JSON list of C-alpha atoms in Angstrom, two decimals:
[
{"chain": "R", "resi": 115, "resn": "VAL", "atom": "CA", "xyz": [1.00, 10.12, 12.39]},
{"chain": "R", "resi": 116, "resn": "GLN", "atom": "CA", "xyz": [3.41, 6.59, 12.78]},
{"chain": "R", "resi": 117, "resn": "LEU", "atom": "CA", "xyz": [2.93, 3.83, 10.36]},
{"chain": "R", "resi": 118, "resn": "GLN", "atom": "CA", "xyz": [4.29, -0.01, 10.88]},
{"chain": "R", "resi": 119, "resn": "ALA", "atom": "CA", "xyz": [4.07, -1.91, 7.64]},
{"chain": "R", "resi": 120, "resn": "SER", "atom": "CA", "xyz": [4.39, -5.87, 8.21]},
{"chain": "R", "resi": 121, "resn": "GLY", "atom": "CA", "xyz": [2.99, -8.94, 6.79]},
{"chain": "R", "resi": 122, "resn": "GLY", "atom": "CA", "xyz": [5.70, -9.43, 4.16]},
{"chain": "R", "resi": 123, "resn": "GLY", "atom": "CA", "xyz": [7.42, -13.09, 3.25]},
{"chain": "R", "resi": 124, "resn": "LEU", "atom": "CA", "xyz": [8.45, -15.60, 0.74]},
{"chain": "R", "resi": 125, "resn": "VAL", "atom": "CA", "xyz": [5.51, -16.71, -1.32]},
{"chain": "R", "resi": 126, "resn": "GLN", "atom": "CA", "xyz": [5.80, -18.95, -4.27]},
{"chain": "R", "resi": 127, "resn": "PRO", "atom": "CA", "xyz": [4.48, -17.56, -7.45]},
{"chain": "R", "resi": 128, "resn": "GLY", "atom": "CA", "xyz": [0.83, -18.14, -7.51]},
{"chain": "R", "resi": 129, "resn": "GLY", "atom": "CA", "xyz": [0.70, -17.45, -3.82]},
{"chain": "R", "resi": 130, "resn": "SER", "atom": "CA", "xyz": [-1.26, -14.88, -1.87]},
{"chain": "R", "resi": 131, "resn": "LEU", "atom": "CA", "xyz": [0.05, -11.98, 1.13]},
{"chain": "R", "resi": 132, "resn": "ARG", "atom": "CA", "xyz": [-1.81, -9.83, 2.94]},
{"chain": "R", "resi": 133, "resn": "LEU", "atom": "CA", "xyz": [-0.09, -7.18, 4.18]},
{"chain": "R", "resi": 134, "resn": "SER", "atom": "CA", "xyz": [-0.90, -4.57, 6.86]},
{"chain": "R", "resi": 135, "resn": "CYS", "atom": "CA", "xyz": [-0.19, -0.95, 7.74]},
{"chain": "R", "resi": 136, "resn": "ALA", "atom": "CA", "xyz": [-1.34, 0.29, 11.34]},
{"chain": "R", "resi": 137, "resn": "ALA", "atom": "CA", "xyz": [-1.22, 3.52, 12.13]},
{"chain": "R", "resi": 138, "resn": "SER", "atom": "CA", "xyz": [-0.78, 5.54, 15.24]},
{"chain": "R", "resi": 139, "resn": "GLY", "atom": "CA", "xyz": [-0.48, 9.24, 16.62]},
{"chain": "R", "resi": 140, "resn": "GLY", "atom": "CA", "xyz": [-3.45, 10.87, 14.66]},
{"chain": "R", "resi": 141, "resn": "THR", "atom": "CA", "xyz": [-6.93, 10.24, 13.59]},
{"chain": "R", "resi": 142, "resn": "PHE", "atom": "CA", "xyz": [-6.30, 7.65, 11.24]},
{"chain": "R", "resi": 143, "resn": "SER", "atom": "CA", "xyz": [-9.96, 8.09, 9.50]},
{"chain": "R", "resi": 144, "resn": "GLY", "atom": "CA", "xyz": [-8.86, 11.65, 7.94]},
{"chain": "R", "resi": 145, "resn": "TYR", "atom": "CA", "xyz": [-5.94, 10.27, 6.12]},
{"chain": "R", "resi": 146, "resn": "THR", "atom": "CA", "xyz": [-5.29, 8.89, 2.88]},
{"chain": "R", "resi": 147, "resn": "VAL", "atom": "CA", "xyz": [-3.21, 5.77, 2.60]},
{"chain": "R", "resi": 148, "resn": "GLY", "atom": "CA", "xyz": [-0.98, 4.47, -0.07]},
{"chain": "R", "resi": 149, "resn": "TRP", "atom": "CA", "xyz": [1.36, 1.36, -1.11]},
{"chain": "R", "resi": 150, "resn": "PHE", "atom": "CA", "xyz": [4.01, 1.73, -2.78]},
{"chain": "R", "resi": 151, "resn": "ARG", "atom": "CA", "xyz": [7.30, -0.39, -3.31]},
{"chain": "R", "resi": 152, "resn": "GLN", "atom": "CA", "xyz": [10.60, -0.41, -4.66]},
{"chain": "R", "resi": 153, "resn": "ALA", "atom": "CA", "xyz": [12.20, -3.50, -5.87]},
{"chain": "R", "resi": 154, "resn": "PRO", "atom": "CA", "xyz": [15.78, -3.68, -6.38]},
{"chain": "R", "resi": 155, "resn": "GLY", "atom": "CA", "xyz": [17.91, -1.03, -8.51]},
{"chain": "R", "resi": 156, "resn": "LYS", "atom": "CA", "xyz": [14.44, 0.04, -9.65]},
{"chain": "R", "resi": 157, "resn": "GLU", "atom": "CA", "xyz": [12.03, 3.42, -8.85]},
{"chain": "R", "resi": 158, "resn": "ARG", "atom": "CA", "xyz": [9.77, 3.47, -6.13]},
{"chain": "R", "resi": 159, "resn": "GLU", "atom": "CA", "xyz": [6.07, 2.62, -7.41]},
{"chain": "R", "resi": 160, "resn": "PHE", "atom": "CA", "xyz": [2.50, 3.38, -6.95]},
{"chain": "R", "resi": 161, "resn": "VAL", "atom": "CA", "xyz": [0.62, 0.16, -5.93]},
{"chain": "R", "resi": 162, "resn": "ALA", "atom": "CA", "xyz": [-2.86, 1.33, -4.41]},
{"chain": "R", "resi": 163, "resn": "ALA", "atom": "CA", "xyz": [-4.26, 3.88, -2.22]},
{"chain": "R", "resi": 164, "resn": "ILE", "atom": "CA", "xyz": [-7.82, 4.36, -0.50]},
{"chain": "R", "resi": 165, "resn": "ARG", "atom": "CA", "xyz": [-9.24, 7.19, 0.83]},
{"chain": "R", "resi": 166, "resn": "ARG", "atom": "CA", "xyz": [-12.43, 7.79, 2.66]},
{"chain": "R", "resi": 167, "resn": "PRO", "atom": "CA", "xyz": [-15.44, 4.95, 2.62]},
{"chain": "R", "resi": 168, "resn": "GLY", "atom": "CA", "xyz": [-17.10, 5.60, -1.05]},
{"chain": "R", "resi": 169, "resn": "ALA", "atom": "CA", "xyz": [-14.49, 7.06, -2.78]},
{"chain": "R", "resi": 170, "resn": "SER", "atom": "CA", "xyz": [-12.65, 4.80, -5.74]},
{"chain": "R", "resi": 171, "resn": "THR", "atom": "CA", "xyz": [-9.80, 3.27, -5.06]},
{"chain": "R", "resi": 172, "resn": "PRO", "atom": "CA", "xyz": [-6.98, 3.64, -7.80]},
{"chain": "R", "resi": 173, "resn": "TYR", "atom": "CA", "xyz": [-4.74, 0.77, -8.66]},
{"chain": "R", "resi": 174, "resn": "ALA", "atom": "CA", "xyz": [-1.57, 0.21, -10.08]},
{"chain": "R", "resi": 175, "resn": "VAL", "atom": "CA", "xyz": [-2.26, -1.43, -13.65]},
{"chain": "R", "resi": 176, "resn": "SER", "atom": "CA", "xyz": [0.32, -4.06, -12.80]},
{"chain": "R", "resi": 177, "resn": "ALA", "atom": "CA", "xyz": [-2.22, -4.81, -9.31]},
{"chain": "R", "resi": 178, "resn": "LYS", "atom": "CA", "xyz": [-5.84, -4.43, -10.65]},
{"chain": "R", "resi": 179, "resn": "GLY", "atom": "CA", "xyz": [-7.38, -7.72, -10.75]},
{"chain": "R", "resi": 180, "resn": "ARG", "atom": "CA", "xyz": [-5.15, -9.09, -8.48]},
{"chain": "R", "resi": 181, "resn": "PHE", "atom": "CA", "xyz": [-4.68, -6.72, -5.52]},
{"chain": "R", "resi": 182, "resn": "SER", "atom": "CA", "xyz": [-7.15, -5.01, -3.25]},
{"chain": "R", "resi": 183, "resn": "VAL", "atom": "CA", "xyz": [-7.34, -2.47, -0.61]},
{"chain": "R", "resi": 184, "resn": "SER", "atom": "CA", "xyz": [-9.30, -2.47, 2.42]},
{"chain": "R", "resi": 185, "resn": "ARG", "atom": "CA", "xyz": [-9.13, -0.03, 5.45]},
{"chain": "R", "resi": 186, "resn": "ASP", "atom": "CA", "xyz": [-10.43, -0.67, 9.31]},
{"chain": "R", "resi": 187, "resn": "ASN", "atom": "CA", "xyz": [-10.93, 2.81, 10.92]},
{"chain": "R", "resi": 188, "resn": "SER", "atom": "CA", "xyz": [-11.78, 1.16, 14.50]},
{"chain": "R", "resi": 189, "resn": "LYS", "atom": "CA", "xyz": [-8.09, -0.59, 14.29]},
{"chain": "R", "resi": 190, "resn": "ASN", "atom": "CA", "xyz": [-6.41, 2.26, 12.71]},
{"chain": "R", "resi": 191, "resn": "THR", "atom": "CA", "xyz": [-5.41, -0.16, 9.87]},
{"chain": "R", "resi": 192, "resn": "VAL", "atom": "CA", "xyz": [-4.91, -0.59, 6.22]},
{"chain": "R", "resi": 193, "resn": "HIS", "atom": "CA", "xyz": [-4.43, -3.98, 4.61]},
{"chain": "R", "resi": 194, "resn": "LEU", "atom": "CA", "xyz": [-3.30, -4.85, 1.08]},
{"chain": "R", "resi": 195, "resn": "GLN", "atom": "CA", "xyz": [-4.31, -7.92, -0.39]},
{"chain": "R", "resi": 196, "resn": "MET", "atom": "CA", "xyz": [-1.80, -9.63, -2.87]},
{"chain": "R", "resi": 197, "resn": "ASN", "atom": "CA", "xyz": [-3.18, -12.81, -4.76]},
{"chain": "R", "resi": 198, "resn": "SER", "atom": "CA", "xyz": [-1.61, -14.66, -7.97]},
{"chain": "R", "resi": 199, "resn": "LEU", "atom": "CA", "xyz": [1.69, -13.11, -7.29]},
{"chain": "R", "resi": 200, "resn": "LYS", "atom": "CA", "xyz": [4.16, -12.98, -9.59]},
{"chain": "R", "resi": 201, "resn": "PRO", "atom": "CA", "xyz": [8.39, -12.96, -9.23]},
{"chain": "R", "resi": 202, "resn": "GLU", "atom": "CA", "xyz": [7.96, -9.31, -10.49]},
{"chain": "R", "resi": 203, "resn": "ASP", "atom": "CA", "xyz": [6.06, -8.15, -7.41]},
{"chain": "R", "resi": 204, "resn": "ALA", "atom": "CA", "xyz": [8.70, -8.81, -5.47]},
{"chain": "R", "resi": 205, "resn": "ALA", "atom": "CA", "xyz": [10.26, -5.66, -3.69]},
{"chain": "R", "resi": 206, "resn": "VAL", "atom": "CA", "xyz": [9.90, -4.30, -0.30]},
{"chain": "R", "resi": 207, "resn": "TYR", "atom": "CA", "xyz": [6.13, -2.56, 0.27]},
{"chain": "R", "resi": 208, "resn": "TYR", "atom": "CA", "xyz": [5.60, 0.42, 2.06]},
{"chain": "R", "resi": 209, "resn": "CYS", "atom": "CA", "xyz": [2.36, 2.60, 3.32]},
{"chain": "R", "resi": 210, "resn": "ALA", "atom": "CA", "xyz": [2.16, 6.30, 3.36]},
{"chain": "R", "resi": 211, "resn": "ALA", "atom": "CA", "xyz": [-0.05, 8.35, 4.64]},
{"chain": "R", "resi": 212, "resn": "VAL", "atom": "CA", "xyz": [-1.18, 11.75, 3.81]},
{"chain": "R", "resi": 213, "resn": "PRO", "atom": "CA", "xyz": [-4.32, 13.93, 5.51]},
{"chain": "R", "resi": 214, "resn": "GLY", "atom": "CA", "xyz": [-7.13, 14.50, 3.86]},
{"chain": "R", "resi": 215, "resn": "PHE", "atom": "CA", "xyz": [-8.53, 13.08, 0.40]},
{"chain": "R", "resi": 216, "resn": "PRO", "atom": "CA", "xyz": [-6.62, 14.49, -2.54]},
{"chain": "R", "resi": 217, "resn": "ILE", "atom": "CA", "xyz": [-7.70, 14.02, -6.05]},
{"chain": "R", "resi": 218, "resn": "THR", "atom": "CA", "xyz": [-7.32, 10.43, -7.43]},
{"chain": "R", "resi": 219, "resn": "SER", "atom": "CA", "xyz": [-4.64, 12.35, -9.66]},
{"chain": "R", "resi": 220, "resn": "MET", "atom": "CA", "xyz": [-2.38, 12.89, -6.87]},
{"chain": "R", "resi": 221, "resn": "LEU", "atom": "CA", "xyz": [-2.61, 9.59, -5.23]},
{"chain": "R", "resi": 222, "resn": "SER", "atom": "CA", "xyz": [0.26, 7.69, -7.46]},
{"chain": "R", "resi": 223, "resn": "SER", "atom": "CA", "xyz": [3.24, 10.38, -6.71]},
{"chain": "R", "resi": 224, "resn": "SER", "atom": "CA", "xyz": [4.92, 9.76, -3.50]},
{"chain": "R", "resi": 225, "resn": "GLN", "atom": "CA", "xyz": [5.26, 13.69, -3.50]},
{"chain": "R", "resi": 226, "resn": "THR", "atom": "CA", "xyz": [1.78, 13.45, -2.31]},
{"chain": "R", "resi": 227, "resn": "TYR", "atom": "CA", "xyz": [1.86, 11.77, 0.68]},
{"chain": "R", "resi": 228, "resn": "ASN", "atom": "CA", "xyz": [3.78, 13.35, 4.49]},
{"chain": "R", "resi": 229, "resn": "TYR", "atom": "CA", "xyz": [4.28, 9.98, 6.96]},
{"chain": "R", "resi": 230, "resn": "TRP", "atom": "CA", "xyz": [5.84, 6.65, 5.53]},
{"chain": "R", "resi": 231, "resn": "GLY", "atom": "CA", "xyz": [6.03, 3.19, 7.06]},
{"chain": "R", "resi": 232, "resn": "GLN", "atom": "CA", "xyz": [9.61, 1.19, 7.32]},
{"chain": "R", "resi": 233, "resn": "GLY", "atom": "CA", "xyz": [8.64, -0.96, 4.61]},
{"chain": "R", "resi": 234, "resn": "THR", "atom": "CA", "xyz": [8.43, -4.88, 4.47]},
{"chain": "R", "resi": 235, "resn": "LEU", "atom": "CA", "xyz": [9.71, -7.15, 2.13]},
{"chain": "R", "resi": 236, "resn": "VAL", "atom": "CA", "xyz": [8.01, -9.56, -0.12]},
{"chain": "R", "resi": 237, "resn": "THR", "atom": "CA", "xyz": [9.81, -12.10, -1.94]},
{"chain": "R", "resi": 238, "resn": "VAL", "atom": "CA", "xyz": [8.04, -14.59, -4.50]},
{"chain": "R", "resi": 239, "resn": "SER", "atom": "CA", "xyz": [10.29, -17.10, -5.80]},
{"chain": "R", "resi": 240, "resn": "SER", "atom": "CA", "xyz": [9.80, -21.15, -5.84]}
]
């Protein structure tokens, strides 16, 4: 499966952005999709993940209450809605996918995912 992340840009602190991850080449509804981010000089970190409808949707502590992940299987797309953005949210955001629905404890590890998009840059600055 091929993934294409988009929607990044420059936003002021407190603003919002919606990232999208478009998938092609696979039965998208059968994949778990995760969002990760990497700021300059820092390790890649987990943000959120989404499995099948009805399954729990884990978020990083830093994202909980401000970010929301959703999926539209009819459009092979996963969205990451980011609200109340802070300067520390600035990073390159990546979407990743893995066939099936791993257990929750595996979702925050980048090693769980087989497929990665190219990343989209989010800058939070006034």
